[in-house]
């Protein structure tokens, strides 16, 4: 168990910290938001991130990646979380890239992984069909037609769906609505005929899309993994996504908390800094404790991934649930402690709260993961 | 037929004749009849309705007729309310002048001030805003620094206010200013002045919800006639406190929407719609179902407490201590309700605009963001708890 | 809706307050406990309570009761809660007496109600069969044998079971283990052959018993209400019990809180009263708010009973759940605020915590009642 | 074979020969080997086992041999622990002397004191208790008032201690006394004396759990030889703080029992047994199941945090700030765990004694009551939060 970073990882953290603070500060998110940027993130910045190796962090050197591994990725995501940096890290690296790594055949790997690592290919996972995460509730149909398939259905909350070059679509090839078996993943060019993509504007100023598939044709070569066996891949991919999101949320809560502690020291009321009021002190100390606990959870979840431990699913649910709860507590408390100023768009704390809520429900809310944890743990 | 029945009969007939049909429909926010010099009337009926009501003084039914009010007694005013409710009439006037300033003027202003300002409030001719908070003084309201100097024939005001609701749209302001720097509470005065005065600037503040109902308001060498001081010099804090209590009561009521979720029906209906139900018709997520039950129980318990407090006051029983918790409890409850709604709606509660979200869903998102301010405005939760600890429990400083 | 007491009820409250504080202070509970009193409450005191009309408070004057009604009973129970007074109020008045009032035939009413009102007859409801309240989980069997029944089974947590003169037993005459229908109530002399009663010593120093029924004979005259129709009676009786317990718990939390506020003013640390620390102030103020909320709930639930409103079940669950949670919060907080001294048996605060937990699970925990509330409310 | 392997081999053989079979079974509480002048040995093997271990100094393996210790280096000590664990050997000695006083004496006492006291601790001849807390000074430990006067050839001690663990059974006490009333922290000294001295009285305190592990201890004109002062006069606070940190660490560990429920198996096993399961093998109460999941997650997260802190210390990384939350978080977690166990066991967790309850159930009840003290003893949760706010977060006074 490695709950501390090694030297290489520390170096990566320092690089990432400097990069996000200088190149992708919160001001950048505001700029994207206020200019109603069509992409929703900065493509040039994404190329810079790729140049630093962030895009290929989970990809082996053979395919042009840096292979820093999950802990390395977590380190980068935590720093991205601190500045609320918008990027395709979740959609393309955590989800799309992992799916191709795990399930892609030699051809698919060769075709996509180097492009991903180079920051030249954007992916999106078209999974959800309702307002709550539910990876086995798949009604989008892929009907076999000779050696081809015809895909029809509707997906929502597809992260970066409106800019992705390729979509990974979870569709049902057999079984009933909620069966774990019978789900197949397809890797489609986003421009394929019959695909209609509508961008959604989320409260965190990031991207998601609703996508309809109307009799979209897919060949055998576009199946990712095995027919009907998509859930095994999805489970692993989603756990990577969940742990990565937890790492991002760790950075987010840490930064929101640090900003608030500073504010408590500066802001005066009744002639003294508000941080001298014991009630606020205790609440701040409780938050500190929760964040320290979260840090350990995230580090261990990343380590579980890195060491391919068999408790990855358990740790993914623990990390996602714990971070969602702590992010809610911390952002609510921090907003309240900022008083009226926290309610203004001018202050950053509201942005942290908005991102915290979206990240919390992405790939499963705290409720979802507590339930899953209990099931995985056998009770 | 007794006098009240006659009054009801006449009122009903008058309303029937004077309330335009479009004023008996739910009011879209943009048609709110704020009045004022620059009033917009996207629906001209709003103006007609206001003028009709104002002509009888019924925008302020219980104010004396000499100040333009309706001069109704309590029973008559209740009947008017009932009859307005019966036909689902919209309010004829939305006004801080009616809700806040008017009662203060009636109690503390001199005769000339009342005759000057109250009739214009009743008729919706002047739209007022409230200049209380300052950037440096949040919970410590009395720490305000906006300077008001006596220049012989006028006052000179310099300083800055914040959280001035609709200052950018208001005609006049009622404002707390510092007239004595050597004392804290006893150095504050209550001043009225025209927002069109030279040296006044109001800049809207964008809030996290995207709306901009509040302004930062700057005063640079603003000259104010001396007759615009309400009450005695340096005694403005008394007036301010009275107004604040009123504001707190309004905010407390927010916790009462125990089960509502805007156009989506109650929390439990929304949960069934967004989560589905199990075989026995229960909300499919047991964890969510339990939290909804908790929330509904708390909402019911809170409204029972408001009712008890009123009954106690009426019966002359009880200490009235329960009322000290209303602001704290009501606003915390409201915040919890919106967090729960977010859990119920999932990703559909996290949209900002555009395709993919129903208006009702977007309203939840914005209202959730707005709700965070409840426990800050009108006295933070922390201040409320301080007050309970000190005044009710008698805990030492 | 009456959320304030009328004059008569205020008078009763003052009488009860004086009575419990003078005649049944906490010291009396300690005496019963430390002397390992065989009865578990003071029989002489119970007669005094009967003389004051407390035992017959729900019984009509026709049967020798005072008919003060539910609000009157709540007022008495609240005061009993303040001094943790042990008495058969719950077993005999709330449960047993109500059952006979509601379901007894003329003969049964005439036989038992005057004796109950006079404090001469003790009753116990033998209902539970497991560690968690579950009024439809009845496996105790009553098999018809001609016009008689033979009852066999085992009951636990029977309040005052070891001293009751008569037992009201819920037994299954038809249906399956968890069916609502098929439960019949029997009114048995506790000395009937085949009944074995074992006293349980609870943490709150009050009484409960485990009772086994081994082929116990019961005649038709001993059926209370109708055969197979026991649940309808039970539902009403249990709701009366729940609301009464909530009233007792209100007194308990109010007293524990009042004691603690006094302690916060007296106890000094670092040279100042600990009540001057803001963190404790805020926690005290939060408790105050919760207790005020609870008071409204209890008053309305009592009023619902008194006015025979049809939301009695809903209010019973609301009151029981809300008071259980608040009692947990308040007793835990009060113990912590008393510091080391609160951990000693010498201080009373621990006794409040112990009683709070037993009352909380009696006739259904907060979990049980939240679930029931949701079901009753249709979601 | 290297030296360590040889050591392991020899240790294993020695233990095999000297650890009586009954000392390799789980230890009932009444057989705890506290030693001391009035030691009870309900199982005579306990005495044999203590004497055997003490003869090698292995009750204090790393203390120098000159003071009766085992003189082992770290690696050897670890091996000894492993070998003791391998045969599931009971501790040979349960002793505040070993855990608390000994390390302090090694660091702060003079040579004569070490030679006098340490060997007797090692052999379990003298049982020690700790005289820290006083009735008037709870969280404010340094506010202690027990007076210690210099009477020329002896000290005279007057005052009262509280929460003295097992003072009624101890032979000697290590005690904080006030030797200068003009200063707070710098007026405290660290004194050792015999509990059999005239003027010492220990009265057990009955706790809410029914147990009496603590005493009130009264000192009336107790004469103490001057050589019993440890360290410098008025410098006792330094020693006290070192000991306190040690105590806190021990208490923090309590939160680690994330899933355990005594003899009843883990929380989730108990829940299945006392609540039953649904068709899919889940705990039948969804609300309870969710809370158990939460508790288990928190327990896991906390133990990961302890592990992280150790790894950071080893790697010389991190600020060590995480350790400041251990006492607070661990004890609050433990209290929550017992509350949850009460919910799981229902009425079976609320028995006091006698028929109808299993011993395991009664143990839960008593442990639940005992757990309430965790957040008070060794520095209250409030004090811990104060410390985090001040030292870690740097929030102002």
Coordinates of N, CA, C and O in Angstrom, one line a residue, chain C residues 33 36 130-132 156-157 198-204 210 267-271 279-280 283 325 328 332-333 335-347 349-351 353-354 357-359 361-362 365 367-368 370, chain D residues 134-140 162-163 184 205-210 274-275 285 287-288 291 332 335 339-340 342-348 350-357 365 368-373 375-376 380-383:
Chain C
X33 N -33.9 1.3 41.8 CA -32.8 0.6 41.1 C -31.8 0.0 42.1 O -31.5 -1.2 42.0
X36 N -32.8 -2.9 44.1 CA -33.3 -4.0 43.2 C -34.7 -4.3 43.5 O -35.1 -5.5 43.8
X130 N -39.6 -10.1 18.7 CA -38.2 -10.0 18.3 C -37.6 -8.7 18.8 O -38.3 -7.9 19.5
X131 N -36.4 -8.4 18.5 CA -35.7 -7.2 19.0 C -36.2 -5.9 18.4 O -35.8 -4.8 18.9
X132 N -36.9 -6.0 17.3 CA -37.4 -4.8 16.7 C -38.9 -4.8 16.6 O -39.5 -5.8 16.3
X156 N -41.5 -11.1 23.9 CA -40.4 -10.4 24.6 C -40.7 -8.9 24.8 O -41.7 -8.4 24.2
X157 N -39.9 -8.3 25.6 CA -40.0 -6.8 25.9 C -41.5 -6.4 26.2 O -42.0 -5.5 25.7
X198 N -40.7 -14.1 32.9 CA -39.3 -13.8 33.4 C -39.0 -12.4 33.2 O -39.1 -11.8 32.1
X199 N -38.7 -11.8 34.3 CA -38.4 -10.3 34.3 C -37.1 -10.0 33.6 O -36.1 -10.7 33.8
X200 N -37.1 -9.0 32.8 CA -35.8 -8.5 32.2 C -35.5 -7.2 32.9 O -36.3 -6.3 33.1
X201 N -34.2 -7.0 33.1 CA -33.7 -5.7 33.7 C -33.2 -4.9 32.6 O -32.2 -5.2 32.0
X202 N -33.8 -3.8 32.3 CA -33.4 -2.9 31.2 C -32.5 -1.8 31.7 O -32.3 -1.6 32.9
X203 N -31.8 -1.2 30.7 CA -30.8 -0.2 31.0 C -31.4 1.0 31.7 O -30.7 1.8 32.4
X204 N -32.7 1.3 31.5 CA -33.3 2.4 32.1 C -33.9 2.1 33.4 O -34.6 2.9 34.0
X210 N -39.9 -11.3 29.5 CA -40.1 -12.3 28.5 C -41.2 -13.3 29.0 O -41.2 -13.7 30.2
X267 N -20.3 25.7 35.3 CA -19.0 25.0 35.2 C -18.0 26.0 34.6 O -18.2 26.5 33.5
X268 N -16.9 26.1 35.3 CA -15.9 27.0 34.7 C -14.7 26.2 34.2 O -14.3 25.2 34.8
X269 N -14.1 26.6 33.1 CA -12.8 26.1 32.6 C -12.1 27.3 32.0 O -12.7 28.2 31.5
X270 N -10.8 27.2 32.2 CA -9.9 28.3 31.7 C -10.4 29.6 32.3 O -10.4 30.7 31.6
X271 N -11.0 29.6 33.5 CA -11.4 30.8 34.2 C -12.7 31.4 33.8 O -13.1 32.5 34.3
X279 N -18.8 27.8 20.4 CA -19.2 26.5 19.8 C -20.2 25.8 20.6 O -21.2 25.2 20.1
X280 N -20.1 25.9 22.0 CA -21.1 25.2 22.8 C -22.4 26.0 22.8 O -23.5 25.5 22.8
X283 N -24.3 25.0 19.7 CA -24.9 23.7 19.8 C -26.1 23.7 20.7 O -27.1 23.0 20.5
X325 N -35.2 10.9 17.5 CA -34.0 11.6 17.0 C -33.5 12.7 17.9 O -32.3 12.9 18.2
X328 N -32.0 11.5 21.1 CA -30.6 11.0 20.9 C -29.6 12.1 20.8 O -28.6 12.2 21.5
X332 N -27.0 12.9 23.9 CA -25.6 12.7 23.6 C -24.9 14.1 23.8 O -23.8 14.1 24.4
X333 N -25.4 15.1 23.3 CA -24.8 16.4 23.5 C -24.7 16.8 24.9 O -23.7 17.4 25.4
X335 N -24.6 14.9 27.5 CA -23.5 14.1 28.2 C -22.2 14.7 27.9 O -21.3 14.9 28.8
X336 N -21.9 15.0 26.7 CA -20.6 15.5 26.3 C -20.4 16.8 27.0 O -19.3 17.1 27.4
X337 N -21.4 17.7 27.0 CA -21.2 19.0 27.6 C -21.0 18.9 29.1 O -20.4 19.8 29.7
X338 N -21.4 17.8 29.8 CA -21.1 17.6 31.2 C -19.7 17.1 31.4 O -19.3 17.0 32.6
X339 N -19.0 16.8 30.3 CA -17.6 16.3 30.5 C -17.6 15.1 31.4 O -18.5 14.3 31.4
X340 N -16.5 14.9 32.0 CA -16.3 13.7 32.8 C -17.4 13.4 33.8 O -17.7 12.3 34.1
X341 N -17.9 14.5 34.4 CA -18.9 14.3 35.5 C -20.1 13.7 34.9 O -20.8 12.9 35.6
X342 N -20.4 13.9 33.7 CA -21.6 13.3 33.0 C -21.5 11.8 32.9 O -22.5 11.1 32.8
X343 N -20.2 11.4 32.9 CA -20.0 9.9 32.8 C -20.2 9.2 34.1 O -20.1 7.9 34.1
X344 N -20.3 9.9 35.2 CA -20.5 9.3 36.5 C -22.0 9.0 36.8 O -22.9 9.7 36.3
X345 N -22.1 7.9 37.5 CA -23.5 7.5 37.9 C -24.1 8.6 38.8 O -25.3 8.7 38.9
X346 N -23.2 9.3 39.5 CA -23.7 10.3 40.4 C -24.5 11.4 39.8 O -25.5 11.9 40.4
X347 N -24.1 11.8 38.6 CA -24.9 12.8 37.8 C -26.1 12.1 37.2 O -26.1 11.0 36.8
X349 N -27.5 12.9 34.3 CA -27.6 13.0 32.8 C -27.6 11.6 32.1 O -28.3 11.4 31.1
X350 N -26.8 10.7 32.7 CA -26.7 9.4 32.1 C -28.0 8.6 32.2 O -28.4 7.9 31.3
X351 N -28.8 8.9 33.2 CA -30.1 8.2 33.4 C -31.0 8.7 32.3 O -31.8 7.9 31.8
X353 N -30.1 9.6 29.3 CA -29.7 9.0 28.1 C -30.2 7.6 28.0 O -30.7 7.1 27.0
X354 N -30.1 6.9 29.2 CA -30.6 5.5 29.2 C -32.1 5.4 28.9 O -32.6 4.5 28.1
X357 N -33.0 6.1 25.2 CA -32.8 5.0 24.2 C -33.9 3.9 24.3 O -34.4 3.4 23.3
X358 N -34.3 3.6 25.5 CA -35.4 2.6 25.6 C -36.7 3.1 25.1 O -37.4 2.5 24.3
X359 N -37.0 4.4 25.5 CA -38.3 5.0 25.0 C -38.2 5.1 23.5 O -39.2 4.9 22.8
X361 N -36.9 3.1 21.2 CA -37.2 1.9 20.5 C -38.6 1.3 20.8 O -39.1 0.4 20.1
X362 N -39.1 1.7 22.0 CA -40.4 1.1 22.4 C -41.5 1.5 21.4 O -41.6 2.7 21.0
X365 N -38.8 2.3 16.4 CA -37.7 3.2 16.4 C -38.0 4.3 15.3 O -38.9 4.3 14.6
X367 N -36.3 4.8 12.6 CA -36.3 4.1 11.3 C -37.7 3.6 11.0 O -38.2 3.8 9.9
X368 N -38.3 2.8 11.9 CA -39.6 2.2 11.7 C -40.6 3.3 11.3 O -41.4 3.2 10.4
X370 N -40.1 6.5 10.3 CA -39.9 7.2 9.0 C -40.5 6.4 7.9 O -41.1 6.9 7.0
Chain D
X134 N -8.1 17.1 37.9 CA -8.7 17.5 39.1 C -10.1 18.0 38.9 O -10.5 18.4 37.7
X135 N -10.9 17.9 39.9 CA -12.4 18.3 39.7 C -12.6 19.7 39.1 O -13.4 19.9 38.2
X136 N -11.8 20.6 39.5 CA -12.0 22.0 39.0 C -11.3 22.2 37.6 O -11.5 23.2 37.0
X137 N -10.5 21.3 37.2 CA -9.7 21.5 36.0 C -9.9 20.3 35.0 O -9.2 19.3 35.2
X138 N -10.9 20.4 34.1 CA -11.1 19.2 33.3 C -10.3 19.4 32.0 O -9.2 18.9 31.9
X139 N -10.9 20.1 31.0 CA -10.1 20.4 29.8 C -8.9 21.3 30.1 O -7.9 21.2 29.4
X140 N -9.0 22.0 31.1 CA -8.0 23.0 31.5 C -7.0 22.3 32.5 O -6.9 22.7 33.6
X162 N -9.0 13.5 40.3 CA -10.1 12.7 39.9 C -9.8 12.0 38.6 O -8.8 12.3 38.0
X163 N -10.6 11.0 38.3 CA -10.3 10.1 37.1 C -9.0 9.4 37.3 O -8.3 9.0 36.3
X184 N 1.2 29.5 35.7 CA 0.3 28.4 35.4 C 1.1 27.2 35.0 O 1.3 26.3 35.8
X205 N -15.2 5.7 41.7 CA -16.4 6.4 41.2 C -17.2 5.4 40.3 O -16.6 4.8 39.4
X206 N -18.5 5.3 40.6 CA -19.3 4.5 39.7 C -19.7 5.2 38.5 O -20.1 6.4 38.5
X207 N -19.4 4.6 37.3 CA -19.7 5.3 36.1 C -21.0 4.9 35.5 O -21.7 3.9 36.0
X208 N -21.5 5.5 34.5 CA -22.8 5.2 33.9 C -22.8 3.8 33.4 O -23.9 3.2 33.3
X209 N -21.7 3.2 33.0 CA -21.7 1.9 32.6 C -21.8 0.8 33.7 O -21.8 -0.4 33.5
X210 N -21.7 1.3 34.9 CA -21.8 0.4 36.1 C -20.4 0.1 36.6 O -20.2 -0.4 37.7
X274 N -30.1 -9.7 13.4 CA -31.1 -9.1 14.3 C -32.2 -8.4 13.4 O -33.3 -8.0 14.0
X275 N -32.0 -8.2 12.1 CA -33.0 -7.6 11.3 C -33.5 -8.5 10.2 O -34.5 -8.3 9.5
X285 N -33.5 -3.9 6.6 CA -33.8 -2.5 6.8 C -32.8 -1.6 5.9 O -31.6 -1.5 6.2
X287 N -32.6 1.6 5.6 CA -32.0 2.7 6.2 C -30.8 2.3 7.1 O -29.8 2.9 7.1
X288 N -30.9 1.2 7.8 CA -29.9 0.7 8.6 C -28.7 0.2 7.7 O -27.5 0.5 8.0
X291 N -26.7 3.1 6.7 CA -25.8 3.7 7.8 C -24.6 2.8 8.1 O -23.6 3.2 8.4
X332 N -15.0 9.9 17.9 CA -16.4 10.2 17.4 C -16.9 9.0 16.6 O -18.1 8.7 16.6
X335 N -18.0 6.3 18.9 CA -19.3 6.6 19.5 C -20.4 6.3 18.5 O -21.4 5.7 18.9
X339 N -23.7 3.7 18.7 CA -25.1 4.1 18.5 C -25.7 3.2 17.4 O -26.9 2.8 17.5
X340 N -24.9 2.9 16.4 CA -25.4 2.1 15.3 C -25.7 0.7 15.8 O -26.7 0.1 15.4
X342 N -26.6 -0.1 18.7 CA -27.9 -0.1 19.4 C -29.0 -0.2 18.4 O -30.0 -0.9 18.7
X343 N -28.9 0.5 17.3 CA -30.0 0.5 16.3 C -30.1 -1.0 15.7 O -31.2 -1.4 15.4
X344 N -29.0 -1.6 15.6 CA -29.0 -2.9 15.0 C -29.6 -3.9 15.9 O -30.4 -4.8 15.5
X345 N -29.3 -3.9 17.2 CA -29.7 -4.9 18.2 C -31.1 -4.6 18.8 O -31.7 -5.5 19.4
X346 N -31.6 -3.4 18.6 CA -32.9 -3.1 19.1 C -33.0 -3.2 20.6 O -32.0 -2.9 21.3
X347 N -34.1 -3.8 21.1 CA -34.2 -4.0 22.5 C -33.2 -4.9 23.2 O -32.9 -4.8 24.3
X348 N -32.6 -5.7 22.3 CA -31.6 -6.6 22.9 C -30.3 -5.9 23.3 O -29.4 -6.4 24.0
X350 N -30.4 -3.1 25.0 CA -30.8 -2.2 26.1 C -31.1 -2.9 27.4 O -31.8 -2.4 28.3
X351 N -30.5 -4.1 27.5 CA -30.6 -4.8 28.8 C -29.5 -4.4 29.8 O -28.5 -3.8 29.4
X352 N -29.7 -4.6 31.0 CA -28.7 -4.3 32.0 C -28.0 -5.5 32.6 O -26.8 -5.6 32.8
X353 N -28.8 -6.5 32.9 CA -28.3 -7.7 33.5 C -29.4 -8.8 33.5 O -30.5 -8.5 33.2
X354 N -29.0 -10.0 33.9 CA -30.0 -11.0 34.1 C -30.5 -11.7 32.9 O -29.9 -11.6 31.8
X355 N -31.7 -12.4 33.0 CA -32.2 -13.2 31.9 C -32.6 -12.4 30.7 O -32.8 -11.2 30.8
X356 N -32.6 -13.1 29.6 CA -33.2 -12.5 28.4 C -32.1 -11.8 27.5 O -32.4 -11.4 26.4
X357 N -30.9 -11.7 28.0 CA -29.8 -11.1 27.2 C -28.6 -12.0 27.2 O -28.2 -12.5 28.2
X365 N -24.1 -3.1 25.4 CA -24.7 -2.1 26.1 C -23.7 -1.3 27.0 O -23.6 -0.1 27.0
X368 N -21.2 0.6 24.9 CA -21.8 1.8 24.3 C -21.8 2.9 25.4 O -21.3 4.1 25.0
X369 N -22.1 2.6 26.6 CA -22.1 3.6 27.6 C -20.6 4.1 27.9 O -20.3 5.3 28.0
X370 N -19.7 3.1 27.9 CA -18.3 3.5 28.1 C -17.8 4.4 27.0 O -17.0 5.3 27.2
X371 N -18.3 4.1 25.7 CA -17.7 4.8 24.6 C -18.0 6.3 24.7 O -17.2 7.1 24.1
X372 N -19.0 6.7 25.4 CA -19.3 8.2 25.5 C -18.1 8.9 26.2 O -18.0 10.1 26.0
X373 N -17.4 8.2 27.0 CA -16.2 8.9 27.6 C -15.1 9.1 26.7 O -14.2 10.0 27.0
X375 N -14.7 10.7 24.0 CA -14.5 12.1 23.4 C -14.3 13.1 24.6 O -14.4 14.3 24.3
X376 N -14.2 12.6 25.8 CA -13.9 13.4 26.9 C -12.5 13.2 27.5 O -11.7 14.1 27.6
X380 N -10.9 16.6 25.4 CA -12.2 16.5 24.8 C -12.1 16.7 23.3 O -11.2 17.3 22.8
X381 N -13.2 16.3 22.6 CA -13.3 16.6 21.2 C -13.2 18.1 20.9 O -12.6 18.6 20.0
X382 N -13.8 18.9 21.8 CA -13.8 20.4 21.7 C -12.3 20.9 21.8 O -12.0 21.8 21.0
X383 N -11.6 20.3 22.7 CA -10.2 20.8 22.8 C -9.4 20.4 21.6 O -8.6 21.1 21.0

